[in-house]
C-alpha cells in the first residue's frame, strides 16, 4: 500500500459523509428557494386550502370579529354576529372566495419575502379585506338590511409575529440564497468521494444508505417543527388552520424526501445484491448450466484432432486387450 492510499481513503470518507449531510440541507434550500420563494408556487400551494373546513372557519371567525368591532347594531349584536359568521362560511364555498383567497395570499407572500429580504421588523399579516368586501357585496345583493353599514376594514391575521420573523430571517434567507448550490455540492462530493474510494462498490452502498438516512432525518424533523409551531397557538380554530397551512407548504419537501429515501434504499440493495457471494456463485455456475442445457457444439480446435497430437487421449479408441 502506498503512502497516498490512507490519504485518499480518508478524503473519500470525508467527502461521502459531507454529501450525505448535505442531502437534507439541499432539500430544504431547494424548497425555500423554489417553493416558498416563488410567488406563483406559493399561491398554488395555498390555493387548495380555500376548500379546507378548518381554514374556512378560521377565515369566518377573523372576518366576523373584524367587522363586528366596527359595526354598531345595538341589542342585535349577537344575532347579527351569528348571521354574519354563517354568511362568511357560506361565501367560502364560492369561486369569488377562492379568487379573494388567492389575492390575499399573494399579497401576504410578497410581504413575507420583502421582510426576509429587507429586514423589516414588524409582523407579517394576511389581509382579509378582499374577503370582507366580497361578503358585503353578496349580502347587499341578498337585501340584508345592515349590509351597507359593514365597514371594509383591513381585517388582518398575523402570519409571522415580529419576534418569530427576526429569528427566521437569518436561517431562511440563507437557505433561499443557497438554492440549488447545496444539492449540487452534495452531488460533487459524492462523485469525488466515490472516485477516490478503493472499494467503490462498498462505498456506493454506504453512500446510498447515507442519502436515505439523511432524507429520513428531514422527514423526522418536519413533524417536530410542526408540533413546535402549533404549540404557541392557543385558539383551537387557528391551530387547526395553521396545521393545514403548514402541511400544504411542506408537502413538496416531504415528497422529495420520500423519493430520496426510496432511491437510496433501492440503490444500496441493488449494489449489495450485485456483490453478494450468492450472486458470484450463480455467475460462476453459469458455464456448468450451459453444459447441461443441451448445447453439444464443440470448440473449433477439437475438429482437427489427429493421431499425432497429445489431445488424442480425449477421443475414445478401441478397447485394449489385457495381457
Coordinates of C-alpha atoms in Angstrom, one line a residue:
X1 CA 0.0 0.0 0.0
X2 CA 1.4 3.4 -1.0
X3 CA 1.6 6.4 1.3
X4 CA -1.2 8.1 -0.7
X5 CA -3.7 5.3 -0.1
X6 CA -4.6 6.2 3.5
X7 CA -4.9 9.9 2.5
X8 CA -7.2 9.0 -0.4
X9 CA -9.3 6.7 1.8
X10 CA -9.7 9.4 4.5
X11 CA -10.6 12.1 1.9
X12 CA -13.1 9.8 0.3
X13 CA -14.8 9.1 3.6
X14 CA -15.0 12.8 4.4
X15 CA -16.4 13.7 1.0
X16 CA -19.1 11.0 1.2
X17 CA -20.1 11.9 4.8
X18 CA -20.4 15.6 3.7
X19 CA -22.5 14.5 0.7
X20 CA -24.9 12.6 3.0
X21 CA -25.1 15.6 5.4
X22 CA -25.9 17.9 2.5
X23 CA -28.9 15.9 1.4
X24 CA -31.5 17.2 4.0
X25 CA -29.9 20.7 3.8
X26 CA -30.1 20.7 0.0
X27 CA -33.7 19.6 0.1
X28 CA -34.5 22.4 2.5
X29 CA -32.7 25.0 0.4
X30 CA -34.4 23.9 -2.8
X31 CA -37.8 24.1 -1.1
X32 CA -37.1 27.5 0.4
X33 CA -35.9 28.9 -3.0
X34 CA -38.3 27.4 -5.5
X35 CA -41.4 26.6 -3.5
X36 CA -41.6 29.3 -0.8
X37 CA -39.6 32.0 -2.6
X38 CA -41.6 31.8 -5.8
X39 CA -44.9 33.7 -5.6
X40 CA -46.8 31.6 -8.1
X41 CA -45.8 28.3 -6.5
X42 CA -46.7 29.7 -3.0
X43 CA -50.1 30.8 -4.2
X44 CA -50.6 27.4 -5.9
X45 CA -49.7 25.6 -2.7
X46 CA -52.1 27.7 -0.7
X47 CA -55.0 27.7 -3.2
X48 CA -56.5 24.2 -2.2
X49 CA -56.8 25.5 1.4
X50 CA -59.7 27.7 0.2
X51 CA -61.8 24.5 0.4
X52 CA -60.4 23.3 3.8
X53 CA -63.0 23.4 6.5
X54 CA -60.6 24.5 9.2
X55 CA -59.3 27.3 7.1
X56 CA -62.8 28.4 6.2
X57 CA -63.8 28.5 9.8
X58 CA -60.7 30.5 10.8
X59 CA -61.4 33.0 8.0
X60 CA -65.0 33.3 9.0
X61 CA -64.0 33.9 12.6
X62 CA -61.4 36.6 11.7
X63 CA -63.8 38.4 9.3
X64 CA -66.7 38.3 11.7
X65 CA -64.6 39.6 14.6
X66 CA -63.1 42.4 12.4
X67 CA -66.5 43.5 11.1
X68 CA -68.2 43.4 14.5
X69 CA -65.5 45.7 16.0
X70 CA -66.6 48.4 13.7
X71 CA -70.4 47.7 13.3
X72 CA -72.8 49.0 16.0
X73 CA -76.1 47.1 15.9
X74 CA -77.2 47.6 19.5
X75 CA -79.1 44.8 21.1
X76 CA -79.0 42.7 17.9
X77 CA -75.2 42.3 18.1
X78 CA -75.4 38.5 18.9
X79 CA -77.9 37.8 16.2
X80 CA -76.0 39.9 13.6
X81 CA -72.7 38.2 14.6
X82 CA -74.1 34.7 14.1
X83 CA -75.8 35.7 10.8
X84 CA -72.6 37.3 9.5
X85 CA -70.5 34.3 10.5
X86 CA -72.8 31.9 8.7
X87 CA -72.8 34.2 5.7
X88 CA -69.0 34.2 5.6
X89 CA -68.9 30.4 5.9
X90 CA -71.3 30.1 3.1
X91 CA -69.3 32.6 1.0
X92 CA -66.1 30.4 1.4
X93 CA -67.7 27.8 -0.9
X94 CA -67.9 30.2 -3.8
X95 CA -65.5 30.9 -6.7
X96 CA -65.4 34.5 -5.5
X97 CA -63.9 33.5 -2.2
X98 CA -61.2 31.4 -3.9
X99 CA -60.2 34.4 -6.0
X100 CA -60.1 36.6 -3.0
X101 CA -58.1 34.0 -1.1
X102 CA -55.5 33.8 -3.8
X103 CA -55.3 37.6 -3.9
X104 CA -54.8 37.8 -0.2
X105 CA -52.1 35.1 -0.2
X106 CA -50.2 36.6 -3.0
X107 CA -50.0 39.9 -1.1
X108 CA -49.0 38.0 2.1
X109 CA -46.3 36.2 0.3
X110 CA -44.9 39.4 -1.1
X111 CA -44.9 40.9 2.4
X112 CA -43.1 37.9 3.9
X113 CA -40.5 37.9 1.1
X114 CA -39.9 41.6 1.5
X115 CA -39.5 41.2 5.2
X116 CA -36.9 38.5 4.7
X117 CA -35.0 40.4 2.1
X118 CA -35.1 43.9 3.6
X119 CA -35.0 43.0 7.2
X120 CA -38.2 44.8 8.3
X121 CA -39.1 44.3 12.0
X122 CA -42.9 44.4 12.0
X123 CA -45.2 41.4 12.0
X124 CA -46.4 39.9 8.7
X125 CA -50.1 39.7 8.3
X126 CA -52.7 38.2 5.9
X127 CA -55.2 41.0 5.0
X128 CA -58.7 39.6 4.6
X129 CA -60.2 42.8 3.3
X130 CA -60.9 41.3 -0.1
X131 CA -63.0 38.6 1.6
X132 CA -64.9 41.2 3.6
X133 CA -65.6 43.2 0.5
X134 CA -67.0 40.2 -1.3
X135 CA -69.2 39.2 1.6
X136 CA -70.5 42.8 1.9
X137 CA -71.4 42.8 -1.8
X138 CA -73.1 39.4 -1.5
X139 CA -75.2 40.5 1.5
X140 CA -76.2 43.7 -0.2
X141 CA -77.3 41.7 -3.3
X142 CA -79.4 39.5 -1.0
X143 CA -81.1 42.6 0.5
X144 CA -79.8 42.2 4.1
X145 CA -80.6 45.5 6.0
X146 CA -77.3 46.1 7.7
X147 CA -75.1 45.0 4.8
X148 CA -74.5 48.6 3.6
X149 CA -73.1 49.5 7.0
X150 CA -70.4 46.8 7.1
X151 CA -67.0 48.5 7.0
X152 CA -64.5 47.1 4.7
X153 CA -61.7 47.3 7.2
X154 CA -58.3 45.7 6.9
X155 CA -59.0 42.5 8.8
X156 CA -55.6 41.1 9.4
X157 CA -54.5 37.7 10.5
X158 CA -50.9 37.5 11.8
X159 CA -48.8 35.0 9.9
X160 CA -45.4 35.8 11.5
X161 CA -45.1 37.7 14.7
X162 CA -42.2 40.2 14.9
X163 CA -40.2 38.0 17.2
X164 CA -40.5 34.9 15.1
X165 CA -39.6 36.9 12.0
X166 CA -36.3 38.1 13.4
X167 CA -35.4 34.5 14.4
X168 CA -36.5 33.1 11.0
X169 CA -34.9 35.7 8.8
X170 CA -31.2 34.7 9.0
X171 CA -31.6 30.9 8.5
X172 CA -34.4 31.0 6.0
X173 CA -32.9 33.8 3.9
X174 CA -29.6 31.8 3.9
X175 CA -31.3 28.7 2.5
X176 CA -33.0 30.8 -0.2
X177 CA -29.7 32.2 -1.3
X178 CA -28.2 28.7 -1.3
X179 CA -30.9 27.4 -3.6
X180 CA -29.6 24.6 -5.8
X181 CA -26.0 25.1 -4.8
X182 CA -26.3 22.8 -1.8
X183 CA -27.8 19.9 -3.8
X184 CA -25.1 20.4 -6.4
X185 CA -22.4 20.4 -3.8
X186 CA -23.8 17.1 -2.5
X187 CA -23.5 15.5 -5.9
X188 CA -20.0 16.8 -6.4
X189 CA -18.9 15.5 -3.1
X190 CA -20.5 12.1 -3.7
X191 CA -18.9 11.7 -7.2
X192 CA -15.4 12.8 -5.9
X193 CA -15.7 10.5 -2.9
X194 CA -16.6 7.5 -4.9
X195 CA -13.8 8.2 -7.4
X196 CA -11.3 8.2 -4.6
X197 CA -12.7 5.1 -2.8
X198 CA -10.6 2.0 -3.0
X199 CA -13.6 -0.3 -2.7
X200 CA -16.2 1.6 -4.7
X201 CA -19.0 -1.0 -4.5
X202 CA -18.9 -0.8 -0.7
X203 CA -18.6 3.0 -0.8
X204 CA -21.6 3.3 -3.1
X205 CA -23.7 1.0 -0.8
X206 CA -22.9 3.1 2.2
X207 CA -23.4 6.4 0.4
X208 CA -26.8 5.3 -0.8
X209 CA -27.8 4.3 2.7
X210 CA -26.5 7.7 3.9
X211 CA -28.6 9.5 1.4
X212 CA -31.7 7.6 2.6
X213 CA -30.9 8.3 6.2
X214 CA -30.3 12.0 5.6
X215 CA -33.7 12.3 3.8
X216 CA -35.3 10.3 6.6
X217 CA -33.8 12.7 9.2
X218 CA -35.7 15.5 7.4
X219 CA -38.9 13.5 7.5
X220 CA -38.5 13.2 11.2
X221 CA -37.7 16.9 11.7
X222 CA -40.8 18.1 9.8
X223 CA -43.4 16.8 12.3
X224 CA -41.2 18.1 15.2
X225 CA -41.2 21.6 13.7
X226 CA -44.9 21.3 13.1
X227 CA -45.5 20.5 16.8
X228 CA -43.3 23.4 17.9
X229 CA -45.2 25.8 15.5
X230 CA -48.6 24.8 16.8
X231 CA -47.6 24.8 20.5
X232 CA -47.7 28.6 20.7
X233 CA -51.3 28.8 19.3
X234 CA -54.0 28.6 22.0
X235 CA -57.1 29.0 19.8
X236 CA -58.3 25.6 18.5
X237 CA -59.7 27.0 15.3
X238 CA -56.5 28.9 14.4
X239 CA -54.4 25.9 15.4
X240 CA -56.2 23.6 13.0
X241 CA -56.0 26.2 10.2
X242 CA -52.2 26.7 10.9
X243 CA -51.7 23.0 10.8
X244 CA -53.4 22.8 7.4
X245 CA -51.2 25.6 6.1
X246 CA -48.0 24.0 7.4
X247 CA -48.9 20.7 5.8
X248 CA -49.7 22.3 2.4
X249 CA -46.5 24.3 2.3
X250 CA -44.2 21.4 3.4
X251 CA -45.8 18.8 1.2
X252 CA -43.3 19.2 -1.7
X253 CA -40.4 18.8 0.8
X254 CA -41.9 15.6 2.3
X255 CA -42.5 14.2 -1.2
X256 CA -38.9 14.9 -2.2
X257 CA -37.6 13.3 1.0
X258 CA -39.6 10.1 0.5
X259 CA -38.2 9.9 -3.1
X260 CA -34.7 10.2 -1.8
X261 CA -35.3 7.6 0.9
X262 CA -36.7 5.1 -1.7
X263 CA -33.9 5.8 -4.3
X264 CA -31.2 5.4 -1.7
X265 CA -32.6 2.2 -0.3
X266 CA -33.1 0.7 -3.8
X267 CA -29.6 1.6 -4.9
X268 CA -28.0 0.2 -1.7
X269 CA -29.9 -3.0 -2.0
X270 CA -29.1 -3.4 -5.8
X271 CA -25.4 -2.8 -5.2
X272 CA -25.3 -5.2 -2.2
X273 CA -27.1 -8.0 -4.1
X274 CA -24.8 -7.5 -7.1
X275 CA -21.7 -8.1 -4.9
X276 CA -23.3 -10.8 -2.7
X277 CA -21.5 -14.2 -2.6
X278 CA -24.6 -16.0 -3.8
X279 CA -24.6 -13.7 -6.9
X280 CA -21.0 -14.5 -7.6
X281 CA -21.7 -18.2 -7.2
X282 CA -24.5 -18.0 -9.7
X283 CA -22.3 -16.3 -12.2
X284 CA -19.5 -18.9 -11.7
X285 CA -22.0 -21.7 -12.2
X286 CA -23.4 -20.3 -15.5
X287 CA -20.8 -22.3 -17.7
X288 CA -22.0 -25.5 -15.9
X289 CA -25.6 -24.7 -16.7
X290 CA -24.7 -24.2 -20.3
X291 CA -23.0 -27.6 -20.5
X292 CA -26.3 -29.3 -19.3
X293 CA -28.6 -27.2 -21.4
X294 CA -28.2 -29.4 -24.5
X295 CA -25.6 -27.4 -26.3
X296 CA -23.4 -30.1 -27.9
X297 CA -21.3 -27.8 -30.1
X298 CA -17.6 -28.4 -29.6
X299 CA -14.8 -25.9 -29.9
X300 CA -13.4 -25.4 -33.4
X301 CA -10.0 -26.7 -32.4
X302 CA -11.5 -30.1 -31.5
X303 CA -12.5 -30.8 -35.1
X304 CA -8.8 -31.1 -36.2
X305 CA -7.5 -33.7 -33.8
X306 CA -5.1 -36.1 -35.3
X307 CA -3.4 -39.2 -34.0
X308 CA -0.2 -37.4 -33.7
X309 CA -1.5 -34.9 -31.0
X310 CA -1.4 -35.4 -27.3
X311 CA -5.1 -34.5 -27.2
X312 CA -6.0 -37.8 -28.9
X313 CA -6.3 -39.2 -25.5
X314 CA -9.6 -37.3 -25.2
X315 CA -11.0 -39.3 -28.1
X316 CA -12.4 -42.7 -27.3
X317 CA -10.5 -45.5 -29.0
X318 CA -10.8 -49.3 -29.4
X319 CA -10.6 -51.3 -26.2
X320 CA -7.1 -52.6 -25.4
X321 CA -6.7 -56.3 -24.8
X322 CA -5.4 -57.2 -21.4
X323 CA -2.2 -59.4 -21.4

